[in-house]
Amino acid sequence: MKHFKHTLFLLVSLLAVLASCSKDPVVKTPSGEDNPPAEPQEAKVLVACFSFTGNTKAVASSLADLSGGTLYLIEPETPYGNENNTYYDESTRAYKEQYGPASTRPAIKKSLDNPDTYDVILLGFPIWYGKAPRVVFSFLDAYSFKGKTIVPFITSGSTGIPSAASELKAAYPDITWKNGDRLNGKTADQLKSWLEAAGVKAQIK
Ligand SMILES: Cc1cc2nc3c(=O)[nH]c(=O)nc-3n(C[C@H](O)[C@H](O)[C@H](O)COP(=O)(O)O)c2cc1C
């Protein structure tokens, strides 16, 4: 009888141990609370753009809607007058800035809140005489985006982005530049695909 009780006790103990092992392990914090694995964080997106006649702003606005990002307009302190819309007029401010020293930095309104909080910046601008307008450089100088990822995009009459993108990469080598694109006349689906390719999750399906 004594042996039987002892064997029964061992058997019950063994079953109890086996039952506890079959449960899913729960990770506890040092204070004893359950600690489920963290959800992956979505990148915080800034869509910053300079636009003179509205084309780039329209694209930037769609990208902000699609990505759930924040739209920020880069504004020169002194707006460009309509006379700047005349190409190759050497008397215009735009022409002088683009063909002047590469260090030209027109003053901009500095009104971007919490620039550090963004993980990815989509940077839009029109092509001016083959390159990015100098106000775009003023924007990059005004905030420290060192170590951040920037994806440039442009609108233009016909010029592509390579020359403008190379100049930006050379001027700001501490920024992680992703390949950009010319986004004139893209549909919402094409913009979504572009965002996904740039590593930005589209929020609107
Ligand atoms: C001063 C100036 C220079 C321009 N230079 C070029 C150029 O070199 N190549 C080009 O394809 N388009 C050029 N354009 C056309 C603009 O890039 C195009 O219209 C763009 O979509 C305008 O964008 P926005 O409306 O956002 O300002 C120029 C426009 C202006 C006003």
mmCIF file of C-alpha atoms in Angstrom, residues 40-46 67-70 117-122 149 178 198-203:
data_model
loop_
_atom_site.group_PDB
_atom_site.id
_atom_site.type_symbol
_atom_site.label_atom_id
_atom_site.label_comp_id
_atom_site.label_asym_id
_atom_site.label_seq_id
_atom_site.Cartn_x
_atom_site.Cartn_y
_atom_site.Cartn_z
ATOM 1 C CA PRO A 40 6.935 46.793 -35.911
ATOM 2 C CA GLN A 41 6.809 50.616 -35.928
ATOM 3 C CA GLU A 42 5.712 52.360 -39.137
ATOM 4 C CA ALA A 43 8.176 54.925 -40.511
ATOM 5 C CA LYS A 44 7.136 58.537 -39.880
ATOM 6 C CA VAL A 45 7.038 60.277 -43.244
ATOM 7 C CA LEU A 46 7.573 63.945 -44.100
ATOM 8 C CA SER A 67 1.453 57.654 -47.173
ATOM 9 C CA GLY A 68 -0.289 59.246 -44.178
ATOM 10 C CA GLY A 69 2.734 61.582 -44.060
ATOM 11 C CA THR A 70 2.945 65.254 -43.109
ATOM 12 C CA THR A 117 10.826 62.916 -35.530
ATOM 13 C CA TYR A 118 10.741 61.904 -39.208
ATOM 14 C CA ASP A 119 12.331 58.677 -40.429
ATOM 15 C CA VAL A 120 11.849 59.247 -44.157
ATOM 16 C CA ILE A 121 11.639 62.503 -46.102
ATOM 17 C CA LEU A 122 10.115 62.603 -49.568
ATOM 18 C CA THR A 149 16.695 58.790 -45.554
ATOM 19 C CA LYS A 178 17.405 56.824 -52.323
ATOM 20 C CA ALA A 198 10.787 53.723 -51.931
ATOM 21 C CA GLY A 199 10.119 51.652 -48.798
ATOM 22 C CA VAL A 200 7.129 53.714 -47.635
ATOM 23 C CA LYS A 201 3.972 51.799 -46.828
ATOM 24 C CA ALA A 202 0.870 53.265 -48.553
ATOM 25 C CA GLN A 203 -1.852 53.795 -45.920
#
